[in-house]
mmCIF file of C-alpha atoms in Angstrom:
data_model
loop_
_atom_site.group_PDB
_atom_site.id
_atom_site.type_symbol
_atom_site.label_atom_id
_atom_site.label_comp_id
_atom_site.label_asym_id
_atom_site.label_seq_id
_atom_site.Cartn_x
_atom_site.Cartn_y
_atom_site.Cartn_z
ATOM 1 C CA MET A 1 -14.760 -11.764 8.318
ATOM 2 C CA SER A 2 -16.228 -8.352 7.699
ATOM 3 C CA LYS A 3 -16.821 -7.242 4.120
ATOM 4 C CA LYS A 4 -15.431 -3.762 4.708
ATOM 5 C CA ARG A 5 -12.850 -2.614 2.196
ATOM 6 C CA ILE A 6 -10.721 0.515 1.981
ATOM 7 C CA THR A 7 -8.262 1.649 -0.682
ATOM 8 C CA THR A 8 -5.666 4.269 -1.490
ATOM 9 C CA GLY A 9 -7.073 4.637 -4.971
ATOM 10 C CA PRO A 10 -4.619 4.454 -7.882
ATOM 11 C CA PHE A 11 -1.266 6.217 -7.559
ATOM 12 C CA PHE A 12 1.816 6.596 -9.752
ATOM 13 C CA VAL A 13 5.331 5.683 -8.585
ATOM 14 C CA PRO A 14 7.863 8.339 -9.652
ATOM 15 C CA LEU A 15 11.436 7.362 -10.522
ATOM 16 C CA SER A 16 13.136 8.650 -7.368
ATOM 17 C CA PRO A 17 12.412 10.372 -4.030
ATOM 18 C CA SER A 18 14.248 13.455 -5.384
ATOM 19 C CA ALA A 19 16.596 14.530 -8.172
ATOM 20 C CA THR A 20 19.452 14.706 -5.653
ATOM 21 C CA ASP A 21 18.774 11.160 -4.454
ATOM 22 C CA PHE A 22 18.805 9.927 -8.038
ATOM 23 C CA PHE A 23 21.710 11.873 -9.559
ATOM 24 C CA PHE A 24 24.100 11.783 -6.600
ATOM 25 C CA PHE A 25 23.191 8.542 -4.854
ATOM 26 C CA GLY A 26 21.403 6.460 -7.511
ATOM 27 C CA ARG A 27 18.364 5.923 -5.278
ATOM 28 C CA VAL A 28 15.134 4.918 -6.982
ATOM 29 C CA ASN A 29 11.656 4.263 -5.637
ATOM 30 C CA ASN A 30 11.555 0.487 -5.403
ATOM 31 C CA GLY A 31 9.309 -0.370 -2.483
ATOM 32 C CA LEU A 32 6.252 0.265 -0.360
ATOM 33 C CA ASN A 33 5.820 -0.507 3.322
ATOM 34 C CA ILE A 34 2.265 -1.193 4.447
ATOM 35 C CA ILE A 35 2.152 -0.634 8.194
ATOM 36 C CA LEU A 36 -0.638 -2.293 10.194
ATOM 37 C CA LYS A 37 -1.391 -1.737 13.898
ATOM 38 C CA ASN A 38 -4.101 -3.377 15.997
ATOM 39 C CA HIS A 39 -4.834 -1.118 18.942
ATOM 40 C CA SER A 40 -8.128 -2.818 19.830
ATOM 41 C CA ASP A 41 -8.677 -5.315 22.644
ATOM 42 C CA LYS A 42 -9.135 -8.402 20.427
ATOM 43 C CA ALA A 43 -7.464 -10.134 17.489
ATOM 44 C CA ARG A 44 -8.139 -8.555 14.087
ATOM 45 C CA THR A 45 -7.655 -9.998 10.605
ATOM 46 C CA VAL A 46 -7.259 -8.168 7.305
ATOM 47 C CA ARG A 47 -6.440 -9.194 3.755
ATOM 48 C CA VAL A 48 -4.080 -6.906 1.864
ATOM 49 C CA THR A 49 -3.643 -6.719 -1.918
ATOM 50 C CA VAL A 50 -1.563 -4.341 -4.022
ATOM 51 C CA ASP A 51 -2.806 -4.148 -7.615
ATOM 52 C CA GLN A 52 -0.509 -2.874 -10.358
ATOM 53 C CA CYS A 53 -0.877 -1.595 -13.876
ATOM 54 C CA ALA A 54 1.787 -0.405 -16.317
ATOM 55 C CA ALA A 55 1.686 3.351 -16.829
ATOM 56 C CA ALA A 56 0.081 4.455 -20.074
ATOM 57 C CA LEU A 57 -0.513 8.066 -21.111
ATOM 58 C CA PHE A 58 -3.967 8.655 -22.561
ATOM 59 C CA PRO A 59 -5.135 7.861 -25.199
ATOM 60 C CA ALA A 60 -3.081 4.698 -24.666
ATOM 61 C CA VAL A 61 -4.395 2.345 -21.975
ATOM 62 C CA SER A 62 -2.972 -0.523 -19.965
ATOM 63 C CA VAL A 63 -4.508 -3.692 -18.560
ATOM 64 C CA GLU A 64 -4.035 -4.555 -14.884
ATOM 65 C CA GLY A 65 -1.328 -7.173 -14.494
ATOM 66 C CA ALA A 66 -0.440 -9.623 -11.751
ATOM 67 C CA PRO A 67 -0.663 -8.010 -8.312
ATOM 68 C CA ALA A 68 2.511 -6.562 -6.789
ATOM 69 C CA LEU A 69 1.289 -8.183 -3.567
ATOM 70 C CA PRO A 70 -1.130 -11.095 -3.991
ATOM 71 C CA GLU A 71 -3.843 -11.260 -1.347
ATOM 72 C CA THR A 72 -2.045 -11.655 1.971
ATOM 73 C CA THR A 73 -3.886 -12.431 5.217
ATOM 74 C CA VAL A 74 -2.579 -10.717 8.353
ATOM 75 C CA THR A 75 -3.896 -11.476 11.852
ATOM 76 C CA LEU A 76 -2.709 -9.244 14.674
ATOM 77 C CA GLN A 77 -3.355 -9.734 18.369
ATOM 78 C CA PRO A 78 -4.127 -6.664 20.543
ATOM 79 C CA ASP A 79 -1.331 -4.065 20.484
ATOM 80 C CA GLN A 80 0.647 -5.859 17.762
ATOM 81 C CA CYS A 81 1.945 -4.229 14.595
ATOM 82 C CA THR A 82 3.729 -5.332 11.426
ATOM 83 C CA ILE A 83 5.114 -4.037 8.143
ATOM 84 C CA LEU A 84 4.376 -5.684 4.782
ATOM 85 C CA PRO A 85 7.151 -4.891 2.284
ATOM 86 C CA VAL A 86 6.106 -4.651 -1.383
ATOM 87 C CA VAL A 87 8.436 -4.338 -4.382
ATOM 88 C CA VAL A 88 7.355 -1.608 -6.836
ATOM 89 C CA SER A 89 8.918 -0.050 -9.907
ATOM 90 C CA PHE A 90 8.802 3.050 -12.062
ATOM 91 C CA PRO A 91 6.691 3.819 -14.106
ATOM 92 C CA ASN A 92 3.827 1.664 -12.837
ATOM 93 C CA THR A 93 0.619 2.627 -11.067
ATOM 94 C CA TYR A 94 -0.552 0.839 -7.927
ATOM 95 C CA ARG A 95 -3.570 0.559 -5.635
ATOM 96 C CA VAL A 96 -3.490 -0.758 -2.057
ATOM 97 C CA VAL A 97 -6.694 -2.554 -1.012
ATOM 98 C CA ILE A 98 -7.421 -3.734 2.533
ATOM 99 C CA ARG A 99 -10.411 -5.943 3.410
ATOM 100 C CA GLY A 100 -11.721 -7.294 6.694
ATOM 101 C CA ASP A 101 -11.484 -5.887 10.222
ATOM 102 C CA ILE A 102 -10.757 -2.363 9.028
ATOM 103 C CA ASP A 103 -12.684 0.881 9.067
ATOM 104 C CA LEU A 104 -11.940 4.497 8.286
ATOM 105 C CA ASP A 105 -12.370 5.648 11.893
ATOM 106 C CA ALA A 106 -9.493 3.318 12.925
ATOM 107 C CA GLU A 107 -11.378 1.695 15.796
ATOM 108 C CA LYS A 108 -10.250 -1.775 14.711
ATOM 109 C CA MET A 109 -7.003 -1.796 12.748
ATOM 110 C CA GLU A 110 -4.936 1.185 11.616
ATOM 111 C CA VAL A 111 -2.994 1.296 8.364
ATOM 112 C CA SER A 112 -0.566 3.617 6.640
ATOM 113 C CA VAL A 113 1.606 3.248 3.563
ATOM 114 C CA THR A 114 5.009 4.754 2.891
ATOM 115 C CA GLY A 115 7.164 4.269 -0.163
ATOM 116 C CA GLY A 116 10.538 5.158 -1.562
ATOM 117 C CA SER A 117 14.028 3.727 -1.804
ATOM 118 C CA THR A 118 14.337 0.543 0.252
ATOM 119 C CA ASN A 119 17.075 -1.413 1.965
ATOM 120 C CA ALA A 120 16.288 -5.037 2.904
ATOM 121 C CA GLY A 121 12.577 -4.378 2.316
ATOM 122 C CA LEU A 122 12.259 -1.351 4.601
ATOM 123 C CA VAL A 123 11.851 2.167 3.213
ATOM 124 C CA GLU A 124 15.133 3.935 3.903
ATOM 125 C CA PHE A 125 14.578 7.168 1.932
ATOM 126 C CA ALA A 126 10.890 8.075 1.706
ATOM 127 C CA ASP A 127 9.174 9.797 -1.198
ATOM 128 C CA PRO A 128 6.468 12.131 0.185
ATOM 129 C CA THR A 129 4.227 11.415 -2.829
ATOM 130 C CA LEU A 130 4.081 7.765 -1.705
ATOM 131 C CA PHE A 131 2.811 8.414 1.827
ATOM 132 C CA PHE A 132 -0.800 7.528 2.641
ATOM 133 C CA ARG A 133 -2.134 8.162 6.140
ATOM 134 C CA MET A 134 -5.196 6.376 7.490
ATOM 135 C CA GLU A 135 -7.340 9.408 6.619
ATOM 136 C CA ASP A 136 -6.105 9.286 2.998
ATOM 137 C CA PHE A 137 -7.807 5.921 2.433
ATOM 138 C CA VAL A 138 -11.350 5.826 1.066
ATOM 139 C CA LYS A 139 -14.159 3.339 1.552
ATOM 140 C CA ASP A 140 -14.520 1.033 -1.420
ATOM 141 C CA GLU A 141 -17.807 -0.615 -2.279
ATOM 142 C CA VAL A 142 -17.650 -4.407 -2.066
ATOM 143 C CA ASP A 143 -18.852 -5.708 -5.412
ATOM 144 C CA ASP A 144 -17.182 -9.089 -5.547
ATOM 145 C CA ASP A 145 -17.399 -12.407 -3.712
ATOM 146 C CA ASP A 146 -15.352 -11.458 -0.650
#
């Protein structure tokens, strides 16, 4: 498998998609959906991880905890797509990392992330601060034993 790796970089999960959603409907941000699409002409495999860290305002710091999504291998045949649901909570910070048959020009596998208030694992009310398009990902240097 390729050693390419892309990431969202760290991001904070706010309490709710909006004040109205919270105060009137009790909706909180409790999930991410990682959407993968293989639009190439052969099978592609990626490994997806979502790291998490408790929020800490400087000068306090926090140590990265157990991943919100342990490394998960996804193989998609041509023209297949899938959604990986991930449980998240306020006030943590997260980082989505994707390794393998992925590149920033989306010639192999495309990815996007959306987050917000979920129902049965799918984002039902999205929070715009938790939306990452393919072009929002950045290349991450591989410095481990992938």
